[in-house]
PDB file of C-alpha atoms in Angstrom:
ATOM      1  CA  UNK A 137     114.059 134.814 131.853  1.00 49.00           C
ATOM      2  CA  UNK A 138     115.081 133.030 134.860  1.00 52.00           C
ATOM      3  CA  UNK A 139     115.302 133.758 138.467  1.00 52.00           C
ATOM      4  CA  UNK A 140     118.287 133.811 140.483  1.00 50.00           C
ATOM      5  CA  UNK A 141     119.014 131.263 142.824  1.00 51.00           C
ATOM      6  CA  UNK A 142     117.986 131.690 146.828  1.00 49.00           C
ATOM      7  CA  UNK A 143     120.503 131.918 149.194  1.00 45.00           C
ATOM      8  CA  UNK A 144     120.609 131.553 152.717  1.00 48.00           C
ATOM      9  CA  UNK A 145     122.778 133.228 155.197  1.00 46.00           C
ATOM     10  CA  UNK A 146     125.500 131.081 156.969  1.00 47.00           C
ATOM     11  CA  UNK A 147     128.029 132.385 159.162  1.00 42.00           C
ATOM     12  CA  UNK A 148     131.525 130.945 159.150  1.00 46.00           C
ATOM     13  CA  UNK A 149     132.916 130.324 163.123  1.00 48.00           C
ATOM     14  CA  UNK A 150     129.420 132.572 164.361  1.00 48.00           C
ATOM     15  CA  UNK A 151     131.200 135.557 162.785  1.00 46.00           C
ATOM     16  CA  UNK A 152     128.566 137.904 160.905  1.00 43.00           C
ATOM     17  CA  UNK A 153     131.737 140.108 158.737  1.00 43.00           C
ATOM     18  CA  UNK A 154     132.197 136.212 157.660  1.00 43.00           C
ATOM     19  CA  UNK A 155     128.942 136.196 155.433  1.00 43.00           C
ATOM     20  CA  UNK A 156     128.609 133.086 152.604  1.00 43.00           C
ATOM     21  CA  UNK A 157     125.904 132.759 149.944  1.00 45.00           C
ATOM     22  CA  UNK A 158     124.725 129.275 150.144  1.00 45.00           C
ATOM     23  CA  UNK A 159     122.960 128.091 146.771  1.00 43.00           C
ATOM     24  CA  UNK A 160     119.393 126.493 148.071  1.00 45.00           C
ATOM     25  CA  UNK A 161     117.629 126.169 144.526  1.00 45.00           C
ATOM     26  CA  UNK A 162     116.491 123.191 143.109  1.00 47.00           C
ATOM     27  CA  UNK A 163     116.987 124.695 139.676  1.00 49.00           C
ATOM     28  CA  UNK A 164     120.668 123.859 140.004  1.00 50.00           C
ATOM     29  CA  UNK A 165     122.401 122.505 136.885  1.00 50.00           C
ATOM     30  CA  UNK A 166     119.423 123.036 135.026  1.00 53.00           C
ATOM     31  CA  UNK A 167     119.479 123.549 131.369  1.00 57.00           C
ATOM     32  CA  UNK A 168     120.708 127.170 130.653  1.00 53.00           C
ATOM     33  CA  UNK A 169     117.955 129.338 128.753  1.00 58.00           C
ATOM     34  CA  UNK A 170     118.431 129.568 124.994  1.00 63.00           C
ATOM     35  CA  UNK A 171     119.406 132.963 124.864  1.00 63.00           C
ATOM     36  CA  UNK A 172     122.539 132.213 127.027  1.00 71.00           C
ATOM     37  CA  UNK A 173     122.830 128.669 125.215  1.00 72.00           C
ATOM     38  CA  UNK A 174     122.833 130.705 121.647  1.00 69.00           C
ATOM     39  CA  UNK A 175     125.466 132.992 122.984  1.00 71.00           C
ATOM     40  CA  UNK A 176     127.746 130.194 123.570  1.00 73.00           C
ATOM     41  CA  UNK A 177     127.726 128.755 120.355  1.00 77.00           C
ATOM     42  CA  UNK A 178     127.591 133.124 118.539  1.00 75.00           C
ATOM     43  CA  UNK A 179     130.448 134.675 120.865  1.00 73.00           C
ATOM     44  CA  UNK A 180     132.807 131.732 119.777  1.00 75.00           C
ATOM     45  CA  UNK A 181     131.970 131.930 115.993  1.00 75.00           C
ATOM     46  CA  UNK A 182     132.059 135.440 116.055  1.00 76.00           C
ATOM     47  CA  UNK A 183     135.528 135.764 117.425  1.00 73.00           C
ATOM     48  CA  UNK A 184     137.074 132.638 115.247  1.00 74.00           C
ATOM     49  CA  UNK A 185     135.372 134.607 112.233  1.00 72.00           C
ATOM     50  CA  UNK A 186     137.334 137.587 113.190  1.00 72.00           C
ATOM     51  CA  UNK A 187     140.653 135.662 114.249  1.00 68.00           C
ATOM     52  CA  UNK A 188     140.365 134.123 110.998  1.00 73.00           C
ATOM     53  CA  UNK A 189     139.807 137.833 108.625  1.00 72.00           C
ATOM     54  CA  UNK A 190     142.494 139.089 110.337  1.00 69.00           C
ATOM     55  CA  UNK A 191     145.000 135.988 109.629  1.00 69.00           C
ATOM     56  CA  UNK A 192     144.159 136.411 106.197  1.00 72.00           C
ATOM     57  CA  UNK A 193     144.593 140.719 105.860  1.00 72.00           C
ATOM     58  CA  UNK A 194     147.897 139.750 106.955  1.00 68.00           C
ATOM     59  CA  UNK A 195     149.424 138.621 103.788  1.00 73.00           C
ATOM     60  CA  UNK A 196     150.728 134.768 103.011  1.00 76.00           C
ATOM     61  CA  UNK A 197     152.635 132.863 105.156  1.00 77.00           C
ATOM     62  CA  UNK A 198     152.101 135.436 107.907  1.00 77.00           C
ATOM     63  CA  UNK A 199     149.924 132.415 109.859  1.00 80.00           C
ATOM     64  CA  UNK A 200     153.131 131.245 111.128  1.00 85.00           C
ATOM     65  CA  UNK A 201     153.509 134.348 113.485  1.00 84.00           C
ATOM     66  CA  UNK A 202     150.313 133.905 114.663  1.00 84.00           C
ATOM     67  CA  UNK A 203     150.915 130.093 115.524  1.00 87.00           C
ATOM     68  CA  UNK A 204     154.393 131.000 116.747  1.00 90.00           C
ATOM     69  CA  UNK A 205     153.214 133.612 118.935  1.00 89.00           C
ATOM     70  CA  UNK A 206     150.458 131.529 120.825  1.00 89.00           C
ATOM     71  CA  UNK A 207     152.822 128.728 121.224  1.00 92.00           C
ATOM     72  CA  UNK A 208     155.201 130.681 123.323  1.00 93.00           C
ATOM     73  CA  UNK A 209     152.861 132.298 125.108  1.00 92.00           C
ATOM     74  CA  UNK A 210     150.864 130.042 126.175  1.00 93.00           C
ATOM     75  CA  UNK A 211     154.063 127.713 126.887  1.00 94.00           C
ATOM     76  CA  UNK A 212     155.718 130.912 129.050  1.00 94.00           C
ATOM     77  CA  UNK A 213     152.647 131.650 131.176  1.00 92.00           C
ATOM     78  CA  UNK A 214     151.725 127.760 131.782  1.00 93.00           C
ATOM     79  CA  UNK A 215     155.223 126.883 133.037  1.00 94.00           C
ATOM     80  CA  UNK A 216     154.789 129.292 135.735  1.00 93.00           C
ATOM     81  CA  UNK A 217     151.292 128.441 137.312  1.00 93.00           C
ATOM     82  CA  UNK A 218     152.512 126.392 139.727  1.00 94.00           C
ATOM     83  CA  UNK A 219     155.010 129.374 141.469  1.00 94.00           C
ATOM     84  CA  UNK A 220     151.391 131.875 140.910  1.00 94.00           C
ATOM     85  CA  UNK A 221     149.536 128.857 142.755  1.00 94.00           C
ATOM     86  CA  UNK A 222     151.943 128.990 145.485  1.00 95.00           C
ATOM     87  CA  UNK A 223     152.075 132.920 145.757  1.00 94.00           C
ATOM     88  CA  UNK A 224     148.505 133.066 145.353  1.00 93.00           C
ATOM     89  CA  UNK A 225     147.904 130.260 148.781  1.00 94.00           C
ATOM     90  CA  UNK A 226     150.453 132.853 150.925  1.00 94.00           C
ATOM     91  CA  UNK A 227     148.657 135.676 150.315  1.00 93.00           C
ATOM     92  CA  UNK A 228     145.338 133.803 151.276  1.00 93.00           C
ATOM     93  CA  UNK A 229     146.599 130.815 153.744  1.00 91.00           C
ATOM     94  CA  UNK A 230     147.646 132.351 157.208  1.00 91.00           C
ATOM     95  CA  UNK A 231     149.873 128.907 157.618  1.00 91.00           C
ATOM     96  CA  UNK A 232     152.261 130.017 154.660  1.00 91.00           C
ATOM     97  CA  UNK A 233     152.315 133.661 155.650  1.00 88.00           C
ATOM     98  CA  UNK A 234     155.979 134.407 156.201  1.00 88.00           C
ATOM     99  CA  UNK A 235     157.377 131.011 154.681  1.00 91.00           C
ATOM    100  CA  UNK A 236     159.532 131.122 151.571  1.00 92.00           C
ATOM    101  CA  UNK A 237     158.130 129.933 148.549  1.00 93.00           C
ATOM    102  CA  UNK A 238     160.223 126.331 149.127  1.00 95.00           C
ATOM    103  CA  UNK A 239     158.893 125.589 152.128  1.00 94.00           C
ATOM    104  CA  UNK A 240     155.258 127.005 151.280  1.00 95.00           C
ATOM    105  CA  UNK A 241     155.475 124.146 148.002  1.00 95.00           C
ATOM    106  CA  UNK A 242     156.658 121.435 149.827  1.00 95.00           C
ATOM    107  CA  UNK A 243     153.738 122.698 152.633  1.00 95.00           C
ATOM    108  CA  UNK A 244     150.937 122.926 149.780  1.00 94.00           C
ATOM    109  CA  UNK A 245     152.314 119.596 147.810  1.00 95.00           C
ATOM    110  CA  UNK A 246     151.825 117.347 151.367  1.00 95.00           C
ATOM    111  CA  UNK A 247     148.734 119.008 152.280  1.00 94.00           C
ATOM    112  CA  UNK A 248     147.054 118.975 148.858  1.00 93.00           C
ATOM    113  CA  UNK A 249     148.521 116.881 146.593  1.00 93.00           C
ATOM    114  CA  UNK A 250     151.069 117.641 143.584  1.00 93.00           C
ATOM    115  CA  UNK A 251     148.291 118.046 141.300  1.00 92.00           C
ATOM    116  CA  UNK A 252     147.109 121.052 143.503  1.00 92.00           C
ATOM    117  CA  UNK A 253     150.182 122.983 141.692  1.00 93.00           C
ATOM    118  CA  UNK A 254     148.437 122.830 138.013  1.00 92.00           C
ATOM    119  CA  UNK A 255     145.243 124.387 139.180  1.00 91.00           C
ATOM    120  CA  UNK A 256     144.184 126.921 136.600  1.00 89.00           C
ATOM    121  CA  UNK A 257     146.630 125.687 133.733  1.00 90.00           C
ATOM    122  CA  UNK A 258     144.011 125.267 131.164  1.00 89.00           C
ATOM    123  CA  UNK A 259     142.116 129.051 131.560  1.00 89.00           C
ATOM    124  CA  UNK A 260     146.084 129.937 131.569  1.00 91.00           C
ATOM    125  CA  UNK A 261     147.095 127.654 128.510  1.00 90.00           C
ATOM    126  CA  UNK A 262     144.080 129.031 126.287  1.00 89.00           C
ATOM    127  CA  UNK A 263     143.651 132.272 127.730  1.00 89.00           C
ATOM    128  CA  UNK A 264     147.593 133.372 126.316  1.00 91.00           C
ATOM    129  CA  UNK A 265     147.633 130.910 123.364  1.00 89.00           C
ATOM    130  CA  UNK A 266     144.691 133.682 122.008  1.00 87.00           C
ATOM    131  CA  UNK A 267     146.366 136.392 123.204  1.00 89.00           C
ATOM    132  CA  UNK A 268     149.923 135.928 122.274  1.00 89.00           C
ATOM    133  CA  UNK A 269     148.561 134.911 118.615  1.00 86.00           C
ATOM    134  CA  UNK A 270     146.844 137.884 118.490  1.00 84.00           C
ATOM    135  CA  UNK A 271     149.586 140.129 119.917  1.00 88.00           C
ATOM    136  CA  UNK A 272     152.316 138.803 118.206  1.00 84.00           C
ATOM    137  CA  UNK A 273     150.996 137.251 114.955  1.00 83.00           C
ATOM    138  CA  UNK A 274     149.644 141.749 114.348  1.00 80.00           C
ATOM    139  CA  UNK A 275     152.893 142.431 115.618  1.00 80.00           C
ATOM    140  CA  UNK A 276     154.536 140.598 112.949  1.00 73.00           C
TER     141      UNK A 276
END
């Protein structure tokens, strides 16, 4: 069993409601224990194993749907990360607050880069490719 990392307490501008956990351990990006490291490997067998039972209930041929189905959704949902990226820096960003979402783009684009627009596009990509197989490739 491990122990969790220290923190320390640092304030952001002096402000105490402002509170941030600082990591101070010198266990960081050490090895994870082999309980956590055999869960990685089991959780992802486990659920391919599954995936894979339920493919084959479904009858010949009926792998298409499930291909078909996490295409598009995973296709659907990436296409519009960059517009959630851009809603996502109004709500937090009091420089965007009131700015269209042109104008907040162009804003984010020149501050941050254009690569700042993909930013969570794989956890999207593979999080609704399994999903929309699953959902649709049942459904079907």
């Amino acid at each position: 069993m491990t122990t969790p990392p220290k923190a320390k307490r640092t304030y952001v501008n002096g402000d105490s409601s402002a509170l941030m956990a600082t990591s101070t351990s010198s266990d960081v990006g050490d090895e994870l224990p082999q309980s956590d490291t055999l869960a990685l490997i089991l959780v992802p067998l486990a659920l391919t194993l599954s995936f894979a039972g339920v493919v084959s209930l479904s009858g010949p041929g009926a792998w298409r749907y499930y291909v078909a189905g996490g295409i598009c959704a995973s296709v659907s949902h990436a296409i519009t990360t960059p517009i959630d990226v851009v809603k996502t820096r109004q709500q937090v960003d009091p420089e965007l607050e009131g700015k269209g979402i042109v104008k907040s783009t162009m804003k984010i684009v020149k501050r941050d880069g254009l690569g700042t627009l993909l930013v969570g596009l794989g956890p999207t990509t593979v999080g609704y490719l399994i999903e929309g197989s699953v959902k649709f490739g049942i459904y079907e």
